[in-house]
mmCIF file of C-alpha atoms in Angstrom:
data_model
loop_
_atom_site.group_PDB
_atom_site.id
_atom_site.type_symbol
_atom_site.label_atom_id
_atom_site.label_comp_id
_atom_site.label_asym_id
_atom_site.label_seq_id
_atom_site.Cartn_x
_atom_site.Cartn_y
_atom_site.Cartn_z
ATOM 1 C CA MET I 1 83.286 184.653 104.009
ATOM 2 C CA ALA I 2 84.607 183.608 100.607
ATOM 3 C CA ILE I 3 84.834 180.057 99.356
ATOM 4 C CA GLU I 4 87.191 178.559 96.817
ATOM 5 C CA LEU I 5 86.461 175.780 94.342
ATOM 6 C CA VAL I 6 89.521 174.024 92.921
ATOM 7 C CA ILE I 7 88.636 172.038 89.805
ATOM 8 C CA LYS I 8 90.696 169.229 88.315
ATOM 9 C CA ASP I 9 89.882 167.374 85.106
ATOM 10 C CA THR I 10 91.037 163.787 85.562
ATOM 11 C CA ARG I 11 91.744 163.551 81.831
ATOM 12 C CA ASN I 12 94.471 166.171 82.244
ATOM 13 C CA GLU I 13 95.800 166.315 85.790
ATOM 14 C CA ALA I 14 98.635 168.698 84.976
ATOM 15 C CA ARG I 15 96.518 171.757 85.620
ATOM 16 C CA ASP I 16 94.047 173.004 88.226
ATOM 17 C CA PHE I 17 91.330 175.601 87.689
ATOM 18 C CA SER I 18 90.447 177.716 90.698
ATOM 19 C CA ARG I 19 87.621 180.172 91.406
ATOM 20 C CA THR I 20 86.710 182.122 94.542
ATOM 21 C CA PHE I 21 83.173 183.248 95.305
ATOM 22 C CA ILE I 22 81.474 185.559 97.757
ATOM 23 C CA GLU I 23 78.015 184.831 96.344
ATOM 24 C CA ASN I 24 75.445 182.973 98.446
ATOM 25 C CA ARG I 25 74.650 180.602 95.578
ATOM 26 C CA ILE I 26 76.918 179.056 92.960
ATOM 27 C CA VAL I 27 75.393 177.093 90.073
ATOM 28 C CA ILE I 28 77.501 174.452 88.317
ATOM 29 C CA GLY I 29 76.674 172.808 84.976
ATOM 30 C CA ARG I 30 77.591 172.908 81.302
ATOM 31 C CA SER I 31 75.368 175.850 80.374
ATOM 32 C CA ARG I 32 77.134 179.164 79.754
ATOM 33 C CA THR I 33 74.768 180.767 82.278
ATOM 34 C CA CYS I 34 76.325 178.815 85.173
ATOM 35 C CA HIS I 35 78.848 180.314 87.565
ATOM 36 C CA ILE I 36 81.120 177.393 86.703
ATOM 37 C CA CYS I 37 80.746 175.817 83.263
ATOM 38 C CA LEU I 38 82.060 172.254 82.936
ATOM 39 C CA PRO I 39 82.369 171.566 79.174
ATOM 40 C CA ASP I 40 81.316 167.939 79.077
ATOM 41 C CA LEU I 41 78.150 166.355 77.688
ATOM 42 C CA ALA I 42 78.074 164.027 80.693
ATOM 43 C CA VAL I 43 77.323 167.112 82.802
ATOM 44 C CA SER I 44 73.709 168.334 82.809
ATOM 45 C CA SER I 45 72.938 171.887 81.718
ATOM 46 C CA ILE I 46 72.111 172.910 85.296
ATOM 47 C CA HIS I 47 73.731 170.110 87.273
ATOM 48 C CA MET I 48 74.001 171.196 90.925
ATOM 49 C CA HIS I 49 74.374 174.207 93.151
ATOM 50 C CA ILE I 50 76.174 175.209 96.322
ATOM 51 C CA TYR I 51 74.356 177.665 98.552
ATOM 52 C CA LEU I 52 74.651 179.349 101.929
ATOM 53 C CA ASP I 53 72.054 178.222 104.471
ATOM 54 C CA GLY I 54 72.459 180.240 107.647
ATOM 55 C CA ASN I 55 76.120 179.898 108.541
ATOM 56 C CA ASN I 56 76.691 176.675 106.623
ATOM 57 C CA TYR I 57 77.176 175.863 102.966
ATOM 58 C CA LYS I 58 75.174 173.079 101.420
ATOM 59 C CA VAL I 59 75.256 171.261 98.112
ATOM 60 C CA MET I 60 72.279 169.916 96.168
ATOM 61 C CA ASP I 61 72.061 167.914 92.965
ATOM 62 C CA LEU I 62 69.377 169.511 90.780
ATOM 63 C CA GLY I 63 68.107 166.302 89.173
ATOM 64 C CA SER I 64 71.106 165.721 86.911
ATOM 65 C CA LEU I 65 71.224 162.657 84.672
ATOM 66 C CA ASN I 66 74.518 161.274 85.955
ATOM 67 C CA GLY I 67 74.386 162.530 89.520
ATOM 68 C CA THR I 68 76.884 164.114 91.889
ATOM 69 C CA LEU I 69 79.266 162.517 94.350
ATOM 70 C CA VAL I 70 80.414 164.097 97.582
ATOM 71 C CA GLY I 71 83.327 161.971 98.649
ATOM 72 C CA LYS I 72 82.215 158.492 97.609
ATOM 73 C CA LYS I 73 78.519 159.023 98.337
ATOM 74 C CA LYS I 74 76.090 159.865 95.567
ATOM 75 C CA LEU I 75 73.719 162.700 96.383
ATOM 76 C CA ILE I 76 69.977 162.149 96.270
ATOM 77 C CA ALA I 77 68.488 164.597 93.783
ATOM 78 C CA HIS I 78 66.980 167.740 95.354
ATOM 79 C CA ARG I 79 68.118 166.665 98.802
ATOM 80 C CA PRO I 80 70.728 168.969 100.410
ATOM 81 C CA ARG I 81 73.901 167.859 102.082
ATOM 82 C CA SER I 82 76.122 169.986 104.311
ATOM 83 C CA LEU I 83 79.563 170.815 102.963
ATOM 84 C CA PHE I 84 82.682 170.804 105.107
ATOM 85 C CA ASN I 85 86.067 172.314 104.422
ATOM 86 C CA ASP I 86 88.107 170.203 101.968
ATOM 87 C CA ASP I 87 85.104 168.128 100.891
ATOM 88 C CA ILE I 88 85.507 166.589 97.424
ATOM 89 C CA ILE I 89 82.710 166.864 94.852
ATOM 90 C CA THR I 90 82.827 164.682 91.738
ATOM 91 C CA ILE I 91 80.876 165.465 88.557
ATOM 92 C CA SER I 92 81.664 163.337 85.519
ATOM 93 C CA ASN I 93 85.442 163.653 84.923
ATOM 94 C CA TYR I 94 85.763 166.669 87.212
ATOM 95 C CA ILE I 95 86.897 166.605 90.824
ATOM 96 C CA ILE I 96 86.088 169.783 92.743
ATOM 97 C CA LYS I 97 87.603 170.610 96.119
ATOM 98 C CA PHE I 98 85.532 172.855 98.393
ATOM 99 C CA LYS I 99 87.551 175.250 100.571
ATOM 100 C CA LEU I 100 86.116 177.507 103.262
ATOM 101 C CA GLY I 101 87.392 180.753 104.723
ATOM 102 C CA VAL I 102 89.661 181.824 101.876
ATOM 103 C CA LYS I 103 90.555 185.402 101.043
ATOM 104 C CA ALA I 104 88.249 186.971 98.467
ATOM 105 C CA SER I 105 90.021 187.618 95.171
ATOM 106 C CA ALA I 106 89.995 190.853 93.233
ATOM 107 C CA PHE I 107 87.096 191.739 90.941
ATOM 108 C CA GLN I 108 86.607 189.039 88.342
ATOM 109 C CA ASP I 109 85.491 189.597 84.782
ATOM 110 C CA ARG I 110 81.877 188.619 84.166
ATOM 111 C CA ASN I 111 83.008 186.346 81.319
ATOM 112 C CA ILE I 112 85.493 184.429 83.452
ATOM 113 C CA ALA I 113 83.268 181.318 83.467
ATOM 114 C CA GLN I 114 83.311 181.216 79.664
ATOM 115 C CA VAL I 115 87.056 181.855 79.507
ATOM 116 C CA GLN I 116 87.729 179.123 82.055
ATOM 117 C CA ALA I 117 85.456 176.630 80.234
ATOM 118 C CA LYS I 118 87.429 177.286 77.061
ATOM 119 C CA GLU I 119 90.699 176.684 78.915
ATOM 120 C CA MET I 120 89.362 173.401 80.323
ATOM 121 C CA LEU I 121 88.412 172.205 76.851
ATOM 122 C CA GLU I 122 91.738 173.328 75.391
ATOM 123 C CA ALA I 123 93.599 171.302 78.011
ATOM 124 C CA VAL I 124 91.755 168.139 76.940
ATOM 125 C CA PHE I 125 91.991 168.814 73.216
ATOM 126 C CA THR I 126 95.695 169.649 73.388
ATOM 127 C CA ASP I 127 96.490 166.281 74.893
ATOM 128 C CA ASN I 128 94.207 164.241 72.680
ATOM 129 C CA ASP I 129 94.335 166.235 69.413
ATOM 130 C CA LEU I 130 90.567 165.812 69.057
ATOM 131 C CA VAL I 131 89.834 168.693 66.708
ATOM 132 C CA ALA I 132 91.527 170.526 63.853
ATOM 133 C CA PRO I 133 91.596 174.330 63.494
ATOM 134 C CA SER I 134 89.505 175.943 60.777
ATOM 135 C CA LEU I 135 89.716 178.877 58.397
ATOM 136 C CA VAL I 136 86.453 180.788 58.249
ATOM 137 C CA VAL I 137 85.446 183.245 55.532
ATOM 138 C CA THR I 138 84.701 186.440 57.490
ATOM 139 C CA LYS I 139 84.369 188.773 54.500
ATOM 140 C CA GLY I 140 83.645 188.478 50.798
ATOM 141 C CA PRO I 141 82.160 185.677 48.639
ATOM 142 C CA GLY I 142 81.232 182.545 50.548
ATOM 143 C CA LEU I 143 80.764 184.420 53.821
ATOM 144 C CA ALA I 144 80.754 182.087 56.879
ATOM 145 C CA LYS I 145 82.107 179.146 54.882
ATOM 146 C CA ARG I 146 84.434 177.018 57.013
ATOM 147 C CA PHE I 147 87.480 175.016 55.893
ATOM 148 C CA SER I 148 88.887 172.422 58.284
ATOM 149 C CA LEU I 149 92.695 172.409 58.334
ATOM 150 C CA THR I 150 93.344 168.715 58.753
ATOM 151 C CA ARG I 151 97.054 167.922 58.806
ATOM 152 C CA LEU I 152 98.211 165.880 55.803
ATOM 153 C CA ASP I 153 101.613 164.683 54.605
ATOM 154 C CA ARG I 154 101.699 167.673 52.261
ATOM 155 C CA ASN I 155 100.857 171.363 52.263
ATOM 156 C CA LEU I 156 97.274 172.491 51.627
ATOM 157 C CA VAL I 157 96.631 174.636 48.564
ATOM 158 C CA ILE I 158 94.241 177.618 48.501
ATOM 159 C CA GLY I 159 92.880 178.646 45.110
ATOM 160 C CA LYS I 160 89.977 178.823 42.709
ATOM 161 C CA GLY I 161 88.843 175.434 41.465
ATOM 162 C CA ARG I 162 87.807 172.055 42.813
ATOM 163 C CA HIS I 163 91.313 170.642 42.441
ATOM 164 C CA ASN I 164 92.428 172.761 45.431
ATOM 165 C CA ASP I 165 92.189 171.738 49.072
ATOM 166 C CA LEU I 166 90.503 175.059 49.870
ATOM 167 C CA ASP I 167 88.317 176.003 46.895
ATOM 168 C CA ILE I 168 87.277 179.669 47.129
ATOM 169 C CA ASP I 169 84.907 181.084 44.520
ATOM 170 C CA ASP I 170 86.443 184.542 44.122
ATOM 171 C CA ARG I 171 87.272 185.977 40.681
ATOM 172 C CA ASP I 172 90.308 187.857 42.089
ATOM 173 C CA ILE I 173 91.934 184.682 43.423
ATOM 174 C CA SER I 174 94.431 182.748 41.316
ATOM 175 C CA ARG I 175 93.975 179.092 40.421
ATOM 176 C CA LYS I 176 96.762 178.264 42.875
ATOM 177 C CA HIS I 177 96.955 181.298 45.106
ATOM 178 C CA ALA I 178 98.638 180.254 48.369
ATOM 179 C CA GLU I 179 99.608 177.226 50.410
ATOM 180 C CA ILE I 180 99.169 176.362 54.076
ATOM 181 C CA ILE I 181 102.264 174.941 55.777
ATOM 182 C CA PHE I 182 102.161 173.080 59.099
ATOM 183 C CA GLU I 183 105.447 173.667 60.856
ATOM 184 C CA ASN I 184 105.506 172.055 64.302
ATOM 185 C CA ASP I 185 102.753 173.908 66.194
ATOM 186 C CA ARG I 186 102.645 176.806 63.731
ATOM 187 C CA ILE I 187 100.347 177.346 60.762
ATOM 188 C CA ILE I 188 101.890 179.445 57.981
ATOM 189 C CA VAL I 189 100.205 180.791 54.836
ATOM 190 C CA LYS I 190 102.638 181.362 51.933
ATOM 191 C CA ASP I 191 101.974 183.143 48.651
ATOM 192 C CA LEU I 192 102.438 181.011 45.490
ATOM 193 C CA ASN I 193 103.407 183.938 43.256
ATOM 194 C CA SER I 194 99.742 184.836 42.828
ATOM 195 C CA ARG I 195 98.671 187.811 40.763
ATOM 196 C CA LYS I 196 97.114 189.783 43.654
ATOM 197 C CA GLY I 197 99.032 188.313 46.573
ATOM 198 C CA ILE I 198 98.251 188.032 50.291
ATOM 199 C CA PHE I 199 97.416 190.979 52.526
ATOM 200 C CA GLU I 200 97.755 191.290 56.288
ATOM 201 C CA ASN I 201 96.482 194.475 57.958
ATOM 202 C CA GLY I 202 96.344 196.158 54.552
ATOM 203 C CA GLN I 203 99.971 195.314 53.677
ATOM 204 C CA ARG I 204 101.009 192.840 51.002
ATOM 205 C CA VAL I 205 103.130 190.064 52.501
ATOM 206 C CA GLU I 206 104.776 186.840 51.361
ATOM 207 C CA THR I 207 103.853 184.801 54.444
ATOM 208 C CA VAL I 208 101.435 185.031 57.360
ATOM 209 C CA ILE I 209 101.915 183.163 60.629
ATOM 210 C CA LEU I 210 98.411 182.356 61.830
ATOM 211 C CA THR I 211 97.210 182.387 65.415
ATOM 212 C CA PRO I 212 93.586 181.926 66.594
ATOM 213 C CA GLY I 213 91.599 185.016 65.617
ATOM 214 C CA LYS I 214 94.172 186.305 63.127
ATOM 215 C CA SER I 215 92.969 187.242 59.626
ATOM 216 C CA PHE I 216 94.483 187.657 56.161
ATOM 217 C CA GLN I 217 93.018 188.628 52.789
ATOM 218 C CA ILE I 218 93.334 187.090 49.336
ATOM 219 C CA GLY I 219 91.389 188.712 46.516
ATOM 220 C CA ASN I 220 88.090 189.949 47.958
ATOM 221 C CA THR I 221 88.011 187.230 50.596
ATOM 222 C CA GLU I 222 89.071 187.598 54.211
ATOM 223 C CA LEU I 223 89.931 184.397 56.055
ATOM 224 C CA THR I 224 90.258 184.076 59.840
ATOM 225 C CA LEU I 225 91.797 181.236 61.795
ATOM 226 C CA GLU I 226 89.137 180.000 64.173
ATOM 227 C CA ASN I 227 90.021 178.564 67.533
ATOM 228 C CA PRO I 228 88.730 174.970 67.273
ATOM 229 C CA ILE I 229 87.629 175.140 70.888
ATOM 230 C CA GLU I 230 84.991 177.831 70.330
ATOM 231 C CA PRO I 231 82.569 175.881 68.082
ATOM 232 C CA ALA I 232 83.094 172.740 70.192
ATOM 233 C CA LEU I 233 82.343 174.628 73.408
ATOM 234 C CA LEU I 234 79.302 176.289 71.861
ATOM 235 C CA ALA I 235 77.941 172.922 70.703
ATOM 236 C CA ILE I 236 78.367 171.451 74.199
ATOM 237 C CA GLN I 237 76.725 174.403 75.915
ATOM 238 C CA ARG I 238 73.779 174.562 73.518
ATOM 239 C CA ALA I 239 73.107 170.816 73.423
ATOM 240 C CA PRO I 240 69.580 170.078 74.693
ATOM 241 C CA GLU I 241 69.232 168.215 77.953
ATOM 242 C CA GLU I 242 68.181 165.012 76.184
ATOM 243 C CA GLU I 243 71.646 164.879 74.561
ATOM 244 C CA THR I 244 73.332 164.572 77.959
ATOM 245 C CA SER I 245 75.289 161.327 77.751
ATOM 246 C CA SER I 246 75.143 158.619 80.380
ATOM 247 C CA PHE I 247 78.245 158.454 82.514
ATOM 248 C CA SER I 248 79.716 156.592 85.434
ATOM 249 C CA PRO I 249 83.036 157.655 86.970
ATOM 250 C CA PRO I 250 85.886 155.714 85.363
ATOM 251 C CA ASP I 251 88.250 153.628 87.457
ATOM 252 C CA HIS I 252 90.941 156.300 87.528
ATOM 253 C CA VAL I 253 88.481 158.746 89.092
ATOM 254 C CA LEU I 254 87.395 156.247 91.730
ATOM 255 C CA LYS I 255 91.014 155.502 92.554
ATOM 256 C CA LEU I 256 91.630 159.185 93.156
ATOM 257 C CA LEU I 257 88.780 159.161 95.644
ATOM 258 C CA ASN I 258 90.220 156.190 97.511
ATOM 259 C CA VAL I 259 93.741 157.458 98.189
ATOM 260 C CA LYS I 260 95.201 160.560 99.739
ATOM 261 C CA ASP I 261 97.339 162.006 96.980
ATOM 262 C CA GLU I 262 99.124 165.208 97.920
ATOM 263 C CA ASN I 263 99.836 165.828 94.246
ATOM 264 C CA LEU I 264 96.098 165.803 93.539
ATOM 265 C CA PHE I 265 95.091 168.285 96.226
ATOM 266 C CA SER I 266 97.195 169.513 99.119
ATOM 267 C CA GLU I 267 95.913 168.529 102.574
ATOM 268 C CA ASN I 268 93.419 166.174 100.977
ATOM 269 C CA LYS I 269 90.686 165.024 103.372
ATOM 270 C CA ILE I 270 88.681 162.799 101.090
ATOM 271 C CA GLU I 271 88.165 160.204 103.802
ATOM 272 C CA ARG I 272 86.830 162.798 106.241
ATOM 273 C CA ILE I 273 83.062 162.780 106.834
ATOM 274 C CA ILE I 274 82.767 160.013 104.227
ATOM 275 C CA ASN I 275 83.859 157.033 106.236
ATOM 276 C CA ALA I 276 82.690 156.347 109.787
ATOM 277 C CA ASP I 277 85.008 153.331 110.130
ATOM 278 C CA THR I 278 87.651 155.102 112.197
ATOM 279 C CA ASP I 279 88.885 155.289 115.763
ATOM 280 C CA ASP I 280 88.952 159.087 115.682
ATOM 281 C CA GLU I 281 86.057 160.152 117.930
ATOM 282 C CA GLN I 282 86.010 163.663 116.443
ATOM 283 C CA ILE I 283 85.481 162.326 112.936
ATOM 284 C CA LYS I 284 82.826 159.897 114.191
ATOM 285 C CA THR I 285 80.946 162.740 115.883
ATOM 286 C CA GLU I 286 81.265 164.935 112.814
ATOM 287 C CA HIS I 287 79.984 162.119 110.599
ATOM 288 C CA LYS I 288 77.031 161.468 112.928
ATOM 289 C CA ASP I 289 76.120 165.178 113.085
ATOM 290 C CA HIS I 290 76.267 165.420 109.321
ATOM 291 C CA VAL I 291 73.918 162.462 108.804
ATOM 292 C CA GLU I 292 71.458 163.677 111.432
ATOM 293 C CA ASN I 293 71.376 167.193 110.009
ATOM 294 C CA LEU I 294 70.314 166.102 106.543
ATOM 295 C CA GLU I 295 67.090 167.925 105.699
ATOM 296 C CA VAL I 296 64.045 166.064 104.505
ATOM 297 C CA PHE I 297 61.668 168.051 102.331
ATOM 298 C CA GLU I 298 57.936 167.574 102.151
ATOM 299 C CA GLY I 299 57.118 165.001 99.544
ATOM 300 C CA ASP I 300 60.529 163.364 99.818
ATOM 301 C CA PRO I 301 60.122 159.762 98.573
ATOM 302 C CA LEU I 302 62.436 158.546 101.344
ATOM 303 C CA GLN I 303 60.325 160.042 104.097
ATOM 304 C CA ALA I 304 57.861 157.592 105.660
ATOM 305 C CA LYS I 305 54.251 158.727 105.844
ATOM 306 C CA GLU I 306 51.864 157.633 108.594
ATOM 307 C CA SER I 307 48.347 156.674 107.565
ATOM 308 C CA SER I 308 45.426 155.037 109.341
ATOM 309 C CA GLU I 309 43.807 154.064 106.075
ATOM 310 C CA TYR I 310 44.068 150.522 104.833
ATOM 311 C CA ILE I 311 42.953 149.533 101.382
ATOM 312 C CA ARG I 312 42.587 145.867 100.632
ATOM 313 C CA THR I 313 42.856 144.828 97.043
ATOM 314 C CA VAL I 314 41.128 141.629 95.958
ATOM 315 C CA GLU I 315 41.821 139.885 92.697
ATOM 316 C CA ILE I 316 38.510 139.030 91.047
ATOM 317 C CA PRO I 317 38.860 136.548 88.178
ATOM 318 C CA ILE I 318 36.760 137.127 85.092
ATOM 319 C CA SER I 319 34.426 134.223 84.477
ATOM 320 C CA GLU I 320 34.705 132.370 81.201
ATOM 321 C CA TYR I 321 30.929 132.781 80.892
ATOM 322 C CA TYR I 322 31.274 136.522 80.207
ATOM 323 C CA GLY I 323 33.821 135.883 77.528
ATOM 324 C CA LYS I 324 31.609 133.328 75.798
ATOM 325 C CA LYS I 325 28.616 135.644 76.091
ATOM 326 C CA SER I 326 30.499 138.501 74.464
ATOM 327 C CA ASP I 327 31.624 136.267 71.587
ATOM 328 C CA THR I 328 28.052 135.071 70.966
ATOM 329 C CA GLY I 329 26.772 138.653 70.844
ATOM 330 C CA LEU I 330 29.368 139.617 68.232
ATOM 331 C CA ILE I 331 28.402 136.662 66.041
ATOM 332 C CA ILE I 332 24.687 137.546 66.184
ATOM 333 C CA ALA I 333 25.427 141.199 65.366
ATOM 334 C CA GLY I 334 27.524 140.099 62.385
ATOM 335 C CA ILE I 335 24.739 137.901 61.031
ATOM 336 C CA ILE I 336 22.168 140.728 61.314
ATOM 337 C CA LEU I 337 24.447 143.188 59.454
ATOM 338 C CA LEU I 338 25.104 140.641 56.710
ATOM 339 C CA THR I 339 21.346 139.959 56.284
ATOM 340 C CA LEU I 340 20.541 143.655 56.053
ATOM 341 C CA SER I 341 23.283 144.126 53.447
ATOM 342 C CA VAL I 342 21.895 141.313 51.272
ATOM 343 C CA VAL I 343 18.314 142.636 51.539
ATOM 344 C CA GLY I 344 19.436 146.152 50.676
ATOM 345 C CA LEU I 345 21.382 144.957 47.640
ATOM 346 C CA ALA I 346 18.417 142.913 46.367
ATOM 347 C CA TRP I 347 16.122 145.928 46.729
ATOM 348 C CA MET I 348 18.492 148.141 44.713
ATOM 349 C CA LEU I 349 18.663 145.581 41.901
ATOM 350 C CA THR I 350 14.855 145.280 41.624
#
């Protein structure tokens, strides 16, 4: 039996991200090793997992910093909760709908989690214009040097010398070799009548229209347009756990959990299993069964422990006498040390 997880980022509700699984365990977090990578520092590296227990799926928060909501209830860390069809899971800005009994999809690429994480980040960055693309030196002098292409009111100049926007130390590059033009959503590199020109795929050209991953050569230097999402995603995924930022769901996320919005998820059942205040006996029974079936592990801090032992603690005040006695002893010891020092000094002088 396959399950489907439909993911929506509340910062960009125009698009859903969907994945189907036949695995018995699905790990969700911001690490690239997770089955689903949520690119957000408010998400812990290994945040939670969904797993098959017998014939039922369960969800467990794995001790994340900011926690996990199922419906409007926050999960207790390391304590499982049964999942029902159309349950809503909230992690940071992400709302995940759990669907049971879906048809298994065709074979998925092993890198689909990474591709999907990049798409999620792109959706946020596109709307908010958070990062600028970069040109990276992929061959020649200054290998791995990165130039950020921040949009200005003028074109950016590539050449040799500090007076240029992109200063490249290459003896075969002219002082003003080429310019970068921002034309709507396009980035164009144009030759400025340089001595050795611009080359694309071994052919000399006047202009190059750049797309992420595309390269061109000037002099002995090859420059590649880097997708701004890739370094941002890598930084998020590699951030140590202590850099996970504190987070509480914003008001717009909580509002989504309080109303049935068919535009958010079709056949939304957010109120199901979450709220026992209803006249529907079936929902009441389902809610009661869910609460009673919650597992309690050994050592759970919420589980009461019976004990016949009783330890009585008694506060015993310290008498002022002991304090005075200790002070007197220190004074006497100080006098003895001072006397010995004086006697020793007199003996050395004689």
